[in-house]
Short mmCIF file of C-alpha atoms in Angstrom, two decimals:
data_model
loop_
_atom_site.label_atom_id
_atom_site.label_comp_id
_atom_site.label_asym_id
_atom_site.label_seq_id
_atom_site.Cartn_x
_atom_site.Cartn_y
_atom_site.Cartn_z
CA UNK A 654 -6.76 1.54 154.38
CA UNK A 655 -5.80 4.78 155.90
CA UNK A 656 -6.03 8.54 154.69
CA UNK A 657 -4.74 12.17 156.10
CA UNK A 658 -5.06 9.58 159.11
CA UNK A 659 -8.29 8.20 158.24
CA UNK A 660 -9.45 4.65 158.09
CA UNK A 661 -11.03 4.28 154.61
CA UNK A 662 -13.21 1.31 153.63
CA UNK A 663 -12.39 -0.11 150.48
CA UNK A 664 -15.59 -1.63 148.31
CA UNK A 665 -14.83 -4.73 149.83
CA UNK A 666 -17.80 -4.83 152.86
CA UNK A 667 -18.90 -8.63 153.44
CA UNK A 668 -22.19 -7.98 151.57
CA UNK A 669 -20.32 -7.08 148.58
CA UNK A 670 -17.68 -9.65 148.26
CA UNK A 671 -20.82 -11.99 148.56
CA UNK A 672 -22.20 -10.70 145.92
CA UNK A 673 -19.11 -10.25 143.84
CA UNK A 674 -18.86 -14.29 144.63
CA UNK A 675 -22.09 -15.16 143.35
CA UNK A 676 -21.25 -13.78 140.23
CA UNK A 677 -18.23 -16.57 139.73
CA UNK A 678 -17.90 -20.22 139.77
CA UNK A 679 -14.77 -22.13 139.81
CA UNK A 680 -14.10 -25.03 137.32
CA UNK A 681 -10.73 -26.97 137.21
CA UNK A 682 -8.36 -23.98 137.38
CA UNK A 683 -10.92 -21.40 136.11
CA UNK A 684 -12.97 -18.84 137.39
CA UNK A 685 -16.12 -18.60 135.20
CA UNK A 686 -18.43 -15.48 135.42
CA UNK A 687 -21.48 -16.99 135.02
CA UNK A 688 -23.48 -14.63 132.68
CA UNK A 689 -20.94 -14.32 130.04
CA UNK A 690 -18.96 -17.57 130.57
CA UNK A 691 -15.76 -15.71 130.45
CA UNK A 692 -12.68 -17.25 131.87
CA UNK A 693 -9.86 -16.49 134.18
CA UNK A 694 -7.54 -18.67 134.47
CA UNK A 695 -6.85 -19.11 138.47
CA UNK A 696 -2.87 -18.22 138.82
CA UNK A 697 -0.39 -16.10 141.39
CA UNK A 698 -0.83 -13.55 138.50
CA UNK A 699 -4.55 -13.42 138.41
CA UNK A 700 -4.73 -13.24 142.32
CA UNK A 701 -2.41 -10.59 142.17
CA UNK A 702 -4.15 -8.58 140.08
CA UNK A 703 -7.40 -8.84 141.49
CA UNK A 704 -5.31 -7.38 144.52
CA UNK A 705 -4.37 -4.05 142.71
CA UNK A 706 -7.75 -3.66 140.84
CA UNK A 707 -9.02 -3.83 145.02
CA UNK A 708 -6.92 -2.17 146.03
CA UNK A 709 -7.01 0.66 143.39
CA UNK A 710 -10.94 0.83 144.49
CA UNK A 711 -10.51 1.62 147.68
CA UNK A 712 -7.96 4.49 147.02
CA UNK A 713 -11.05 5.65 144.51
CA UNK A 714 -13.85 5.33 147.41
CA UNK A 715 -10.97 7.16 150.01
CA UNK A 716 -11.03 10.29 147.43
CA UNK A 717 -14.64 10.10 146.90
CA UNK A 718 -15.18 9.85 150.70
CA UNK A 719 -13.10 13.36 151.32
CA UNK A 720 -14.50 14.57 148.95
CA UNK A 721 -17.92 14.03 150.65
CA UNK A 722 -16.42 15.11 154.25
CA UNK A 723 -15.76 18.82 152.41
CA UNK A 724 -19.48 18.88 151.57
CA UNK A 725 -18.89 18.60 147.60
CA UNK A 726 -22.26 17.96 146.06
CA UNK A 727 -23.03 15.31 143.19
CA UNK A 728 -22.73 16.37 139.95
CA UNK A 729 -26.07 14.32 139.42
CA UNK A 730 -27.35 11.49 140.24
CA UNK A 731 -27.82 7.90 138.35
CA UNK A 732 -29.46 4.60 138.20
CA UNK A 733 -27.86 1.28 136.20
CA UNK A 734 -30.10 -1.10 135.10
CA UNK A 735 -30.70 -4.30 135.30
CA UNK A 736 -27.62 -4.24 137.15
CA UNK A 737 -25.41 -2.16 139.63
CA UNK A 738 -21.81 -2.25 138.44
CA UNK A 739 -19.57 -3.80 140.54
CA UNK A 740 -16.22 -1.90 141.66
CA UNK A 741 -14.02 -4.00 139.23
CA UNK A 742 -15.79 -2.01 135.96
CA UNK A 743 -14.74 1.32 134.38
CA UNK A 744 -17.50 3.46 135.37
CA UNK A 745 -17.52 2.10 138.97
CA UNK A 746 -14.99 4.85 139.44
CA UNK A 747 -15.39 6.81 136.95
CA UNK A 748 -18.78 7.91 138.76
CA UNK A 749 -16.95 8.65 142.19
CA UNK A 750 -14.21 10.28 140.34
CA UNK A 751 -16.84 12.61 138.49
CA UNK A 752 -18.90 13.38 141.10
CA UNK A 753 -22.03 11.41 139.69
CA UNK A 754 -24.23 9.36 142.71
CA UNK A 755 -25.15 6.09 141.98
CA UNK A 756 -28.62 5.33 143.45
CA UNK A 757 -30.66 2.66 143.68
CA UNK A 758 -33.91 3.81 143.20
CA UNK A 759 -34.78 5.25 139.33
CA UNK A 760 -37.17 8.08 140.32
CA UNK A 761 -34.49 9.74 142.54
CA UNK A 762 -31.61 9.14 139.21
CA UNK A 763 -31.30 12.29 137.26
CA UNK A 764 -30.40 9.82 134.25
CA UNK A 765 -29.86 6.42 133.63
CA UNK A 766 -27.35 3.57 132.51
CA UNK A 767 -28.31 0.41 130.63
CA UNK A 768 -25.42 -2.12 132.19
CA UNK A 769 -25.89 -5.55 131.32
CA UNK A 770 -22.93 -8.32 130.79
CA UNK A 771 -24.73 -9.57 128.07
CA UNK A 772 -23.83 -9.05 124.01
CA UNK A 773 -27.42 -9.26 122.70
CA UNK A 774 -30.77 -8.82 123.09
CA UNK A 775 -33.49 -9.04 120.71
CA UNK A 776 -34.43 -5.32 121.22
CA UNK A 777 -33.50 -1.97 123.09
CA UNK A 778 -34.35 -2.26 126.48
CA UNK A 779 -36.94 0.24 128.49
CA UNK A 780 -35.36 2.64 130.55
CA UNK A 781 -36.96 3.41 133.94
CA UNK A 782 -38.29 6.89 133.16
CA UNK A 783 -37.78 9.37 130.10
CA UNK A 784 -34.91 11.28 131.37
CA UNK A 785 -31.56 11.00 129.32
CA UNK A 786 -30.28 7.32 129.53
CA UNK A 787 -26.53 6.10 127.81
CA UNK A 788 -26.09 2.82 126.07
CA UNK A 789 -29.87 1.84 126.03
CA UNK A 790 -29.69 1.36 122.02
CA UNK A 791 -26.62 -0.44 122.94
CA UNK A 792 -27.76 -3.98 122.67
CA UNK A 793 -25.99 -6.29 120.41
CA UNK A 794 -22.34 -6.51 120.26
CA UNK A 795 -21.91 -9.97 118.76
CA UNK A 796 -18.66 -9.86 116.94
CA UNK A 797 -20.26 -10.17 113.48
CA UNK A 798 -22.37 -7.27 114.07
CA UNK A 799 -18.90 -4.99 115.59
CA UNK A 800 -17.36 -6.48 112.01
CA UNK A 801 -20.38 -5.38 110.09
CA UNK A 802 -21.02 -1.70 111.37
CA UNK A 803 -17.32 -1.52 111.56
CA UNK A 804 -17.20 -1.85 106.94
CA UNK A 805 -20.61 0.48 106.99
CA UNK A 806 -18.47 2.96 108.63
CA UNK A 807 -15.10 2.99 107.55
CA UNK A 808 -15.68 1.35 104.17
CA UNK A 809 -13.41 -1.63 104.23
CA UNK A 810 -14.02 -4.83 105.80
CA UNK A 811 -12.77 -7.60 108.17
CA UNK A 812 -14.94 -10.44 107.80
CA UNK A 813 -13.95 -13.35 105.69
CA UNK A 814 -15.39 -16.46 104.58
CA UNK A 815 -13.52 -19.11 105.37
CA UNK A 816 -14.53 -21.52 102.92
CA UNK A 817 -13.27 -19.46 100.21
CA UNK A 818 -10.59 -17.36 101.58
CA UNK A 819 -7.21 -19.00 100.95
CA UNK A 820 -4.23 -18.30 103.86
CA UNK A 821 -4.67 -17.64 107.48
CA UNK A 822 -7.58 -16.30 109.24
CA UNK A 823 -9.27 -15.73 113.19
CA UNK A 824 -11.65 -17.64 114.36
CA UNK A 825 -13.35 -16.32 117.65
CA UNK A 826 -16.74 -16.87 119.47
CA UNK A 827 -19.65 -13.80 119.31
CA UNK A 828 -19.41 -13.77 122.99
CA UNK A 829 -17.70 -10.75 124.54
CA UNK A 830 -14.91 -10.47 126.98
CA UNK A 831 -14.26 -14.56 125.93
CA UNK A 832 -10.44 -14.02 124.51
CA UNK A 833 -10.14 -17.40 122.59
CA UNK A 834 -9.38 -16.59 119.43
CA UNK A 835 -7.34 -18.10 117.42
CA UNK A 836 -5.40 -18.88 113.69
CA UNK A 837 -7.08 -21.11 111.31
CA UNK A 838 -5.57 -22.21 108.05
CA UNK A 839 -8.32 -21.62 105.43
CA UNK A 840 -10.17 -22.82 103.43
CA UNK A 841 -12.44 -24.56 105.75
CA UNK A 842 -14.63 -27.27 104.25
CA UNK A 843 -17.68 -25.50 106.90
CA UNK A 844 -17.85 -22.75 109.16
CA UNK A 845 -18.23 -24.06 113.03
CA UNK A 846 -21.31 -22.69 114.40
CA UNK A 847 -21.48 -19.58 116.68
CA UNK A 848 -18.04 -19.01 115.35
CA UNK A 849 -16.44 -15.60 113.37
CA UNK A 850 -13.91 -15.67 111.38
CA UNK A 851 -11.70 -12.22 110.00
CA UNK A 852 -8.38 -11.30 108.81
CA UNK A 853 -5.36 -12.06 110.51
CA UNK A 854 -4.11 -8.40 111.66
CA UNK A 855 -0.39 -8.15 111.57
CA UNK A 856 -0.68 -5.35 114.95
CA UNK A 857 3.55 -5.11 115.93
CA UNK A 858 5.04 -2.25 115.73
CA UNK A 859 8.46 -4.37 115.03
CA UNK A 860 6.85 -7.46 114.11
CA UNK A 861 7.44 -8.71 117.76
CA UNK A 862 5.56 -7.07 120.23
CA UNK A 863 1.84 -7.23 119.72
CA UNK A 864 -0.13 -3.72 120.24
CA UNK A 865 -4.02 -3.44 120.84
CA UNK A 866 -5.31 0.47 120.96
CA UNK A 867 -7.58 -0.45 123.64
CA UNK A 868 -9.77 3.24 122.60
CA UNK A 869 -12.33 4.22 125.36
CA UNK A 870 -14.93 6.13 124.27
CA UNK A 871 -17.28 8.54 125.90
CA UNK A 872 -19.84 10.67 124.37
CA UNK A 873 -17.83 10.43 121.09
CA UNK A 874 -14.83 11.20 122.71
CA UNK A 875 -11.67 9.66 122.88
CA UNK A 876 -10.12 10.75 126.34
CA UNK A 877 -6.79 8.33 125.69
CA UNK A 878 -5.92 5.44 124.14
CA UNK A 879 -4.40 2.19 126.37
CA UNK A 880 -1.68 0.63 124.50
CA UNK A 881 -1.62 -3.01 125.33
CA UNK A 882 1.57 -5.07 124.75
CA UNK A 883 1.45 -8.78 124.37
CA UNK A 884 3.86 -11.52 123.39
CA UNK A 885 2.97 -13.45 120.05
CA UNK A 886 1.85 -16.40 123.17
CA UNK A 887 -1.07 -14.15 124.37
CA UNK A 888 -1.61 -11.93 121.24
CA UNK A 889 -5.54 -12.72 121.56
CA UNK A 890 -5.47 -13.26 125.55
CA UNK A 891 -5.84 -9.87 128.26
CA UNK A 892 -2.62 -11.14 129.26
CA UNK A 893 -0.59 -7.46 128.89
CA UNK A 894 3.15 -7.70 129.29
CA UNK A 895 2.87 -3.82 129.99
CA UNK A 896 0.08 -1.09 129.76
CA UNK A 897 0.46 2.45 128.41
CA UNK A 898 -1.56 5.52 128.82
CA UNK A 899 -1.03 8.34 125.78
CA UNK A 900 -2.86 10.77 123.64
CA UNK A 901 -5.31 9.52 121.14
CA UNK A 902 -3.74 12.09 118.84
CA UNK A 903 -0.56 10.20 119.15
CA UNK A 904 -1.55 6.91 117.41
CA UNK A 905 -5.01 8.09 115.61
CA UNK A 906 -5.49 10.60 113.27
CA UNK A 907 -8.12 13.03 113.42
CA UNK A 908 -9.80 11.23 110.39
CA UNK A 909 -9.72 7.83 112.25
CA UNK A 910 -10.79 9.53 114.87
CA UNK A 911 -13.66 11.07 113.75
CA UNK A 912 -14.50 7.40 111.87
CA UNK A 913 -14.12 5.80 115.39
CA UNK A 914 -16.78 8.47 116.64
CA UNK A 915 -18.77 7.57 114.25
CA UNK A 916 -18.68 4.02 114.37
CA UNK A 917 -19.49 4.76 118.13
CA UNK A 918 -22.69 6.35 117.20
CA UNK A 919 -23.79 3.70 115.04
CA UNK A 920 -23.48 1.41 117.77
CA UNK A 921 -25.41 3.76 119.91
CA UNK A 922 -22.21 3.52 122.28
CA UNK A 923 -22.36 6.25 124.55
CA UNK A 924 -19.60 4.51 126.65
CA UNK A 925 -17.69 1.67 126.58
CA UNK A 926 -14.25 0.77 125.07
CA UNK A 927 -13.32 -0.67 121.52
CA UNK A 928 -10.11 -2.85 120.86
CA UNK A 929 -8.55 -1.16 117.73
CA UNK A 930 -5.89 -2.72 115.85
CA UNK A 931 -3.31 -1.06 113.14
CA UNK A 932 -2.58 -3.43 110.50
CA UNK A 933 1.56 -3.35 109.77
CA UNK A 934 0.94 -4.11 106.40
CA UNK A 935 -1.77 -1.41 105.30
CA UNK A 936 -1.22 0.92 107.72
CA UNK A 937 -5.47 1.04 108.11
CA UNK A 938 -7.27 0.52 111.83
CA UNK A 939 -9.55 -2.34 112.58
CA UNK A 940 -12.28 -2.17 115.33
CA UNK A 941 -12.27 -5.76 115.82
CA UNK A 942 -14.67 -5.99 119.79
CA UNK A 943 -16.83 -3.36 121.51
CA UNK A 944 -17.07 -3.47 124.81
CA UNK A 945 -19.96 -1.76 127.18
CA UNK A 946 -19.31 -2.83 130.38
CA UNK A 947 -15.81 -2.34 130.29
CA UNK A 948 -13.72 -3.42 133.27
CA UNK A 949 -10.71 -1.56 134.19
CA UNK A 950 -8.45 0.28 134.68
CA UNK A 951 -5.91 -2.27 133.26
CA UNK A 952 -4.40 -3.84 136.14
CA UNK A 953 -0.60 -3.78 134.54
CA UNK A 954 -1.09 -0.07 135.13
CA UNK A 955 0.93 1.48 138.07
CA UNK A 956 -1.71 3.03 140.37
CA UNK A 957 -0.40 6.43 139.39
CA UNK A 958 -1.42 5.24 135.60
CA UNK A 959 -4.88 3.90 137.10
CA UNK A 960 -5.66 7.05 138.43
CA UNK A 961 -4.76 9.32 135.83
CA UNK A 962 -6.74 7.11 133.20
CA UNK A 963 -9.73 7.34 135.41
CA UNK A 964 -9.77 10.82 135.92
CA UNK A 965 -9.21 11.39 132.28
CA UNK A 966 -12.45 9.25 131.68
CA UNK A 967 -14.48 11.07 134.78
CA UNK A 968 -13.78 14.39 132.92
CA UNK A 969 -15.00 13.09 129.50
CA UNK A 970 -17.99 11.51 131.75
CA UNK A 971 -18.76 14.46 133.70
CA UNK A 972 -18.98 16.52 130.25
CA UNK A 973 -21.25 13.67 128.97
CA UNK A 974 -23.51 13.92 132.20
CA UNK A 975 -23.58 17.66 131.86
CA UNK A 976 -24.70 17.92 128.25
CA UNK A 977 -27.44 15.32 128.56
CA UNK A 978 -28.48 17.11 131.76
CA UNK A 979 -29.08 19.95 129.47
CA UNK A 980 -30.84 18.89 126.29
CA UNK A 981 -27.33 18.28 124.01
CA UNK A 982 -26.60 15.32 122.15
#
């Protein structure tokens, strides 16, 4: 692409696709990502939007790459382990856009970044050095553990069991970033194994349109809120019919706010993104998936929305970076 009459590469060099590549497998009319075993299903709209979330990183890398030819300096430098994030995930450009240098190698990295496309491991895992490091006691984000810190914090549950509970009820894998929940009709004569299974949230606004608070959060912040809109069809897909950036005050209240934060810090979450849900018959939020290696920005977003979410999320980040740097939680 081109810039002030520049020719900008996107993240797209050969060596990168290849790897991107290797990460995927194809099966019937999926594309499987191999360490989670999430799905996409292989259609004009899926192509498409792996076009705009391209083509949104290489209008990232072009600002980053002024930004570099007007001698800016790094905010800071940092390393991601075991993995490098790839430029389809949040803090791909959420680093350029806040001035923080990913590097390679840990003893140059002012901090560091447990990334990992994985929901559990059996224990925290060792940073590279003792400087400040975000989301290492982030390990396990099975769904029953997001359902259990989610009543220890805001005192009111979601889990059911669905041998005894009588009526409708989700049923969903642990796995993260799988989408295939769906309604069972309870009671169950057994749970299946390596299944969940909650309350069936009633989240429409008019009973019609189905609205997830996708709420990122960083450092305890909550920069924004994404509200996703789904037809009752995709209600538990990432299918959005449209994509929203506004205020977190504007659909959270400071209390739920603060509970989010907190919830956040029980999880050890120093950045990620949570899928909230508001109940139309209570009124009350659910936290129902926690998500640390979030991807995005949503790809229904116009690139004007992509880039104001991002920098929203690079100033929250930067903030982060900067009170770490020096000695604050």
């Amino acid at each position: 692409m081109f810039l002030n009459g520049t020719r900008i590469a996107a993240p797209g060099a050969s060596s990168e696709r290849r790897y991107v590549f290797s990460e995927f497998e194809i099966s019937g009319n999926q594309l499987i990502a191999k360490q989670t075993g999430a799905q996409i299903p292989l259609t004009v709209d899926s192509f498409r939007d792996g076009w705009r979330i391209a083509s949104f990183a290489g209008i990232v890398q072009a600002v980053r790459t002024i930004r570099l030819a007007r001698g800016r300096e790094p905010r800071a430098r940092i390393s991601f382990f075991p993995q490098k994030p790839r430029f389809y995930y949040a803090i791909w450009p959420v680093c350029q856009l806040a001035d923080v240098k990913i590097v390679d190698d840990p003893a140059e990295a002012d901090l560091h970044f447990y990334f990992e496309d994985r929901e559990f491991l059996t224990a925290p895992p060792a940073a590279p050095s003792d400087r400040p490091a975000f989301n290492v006691g982030c390990y396990d984000i099975r769904k029953s553990v997001v359902a259990r810190v989610f009543e220890e914090t805001f005192g009111y549950g979601l889990t059911l069991d669905p041998t005894a509970h009588d009526g409708p009820a989700v049923e969903k894998s642990e796995g993260n970033g799988r989408h295939d929940g769906r309604i069972v009709a309870c009671p169950l004569p057994a749970p299946t194994p390596g299944r969940v299974y909650q309350r069936l949230i009633d989240n429409t606004f008019d009973g019609v349109e189905f609205v997830d608070i996708r709420t990122p959060i960083v450092g305890g912040r909550i920069p924004f809120v994404y509200l996703k809109r789904r037809t009752r069809a995709r209600r538990f897909s990432n299918d959005n019919r449209r994509v929203d950036v506004v205020s977190a005050d504007a659909m959270l209240s400071s209390a739920e706010q603060a509970r989010i934060a907190a919830f956040a810090r029980a999880m050890a979450l120093d950045f990620g993104g949570l899928d909230v849900l508001r109940d139309r018959g209570d009124g009350r939020i659910y936290i129902v998936d926690a998500n640390k290696t979030d991807m995005g920005p949503p790809s229904a977003l116009s690139g004007k929305g992509k880039l104001k979410a991002m920098r929203g999320l690079a100033d929250a980040f930067a903030a982060m970076v900067e009170a770490r740097l020096d000695g604050r939680p």
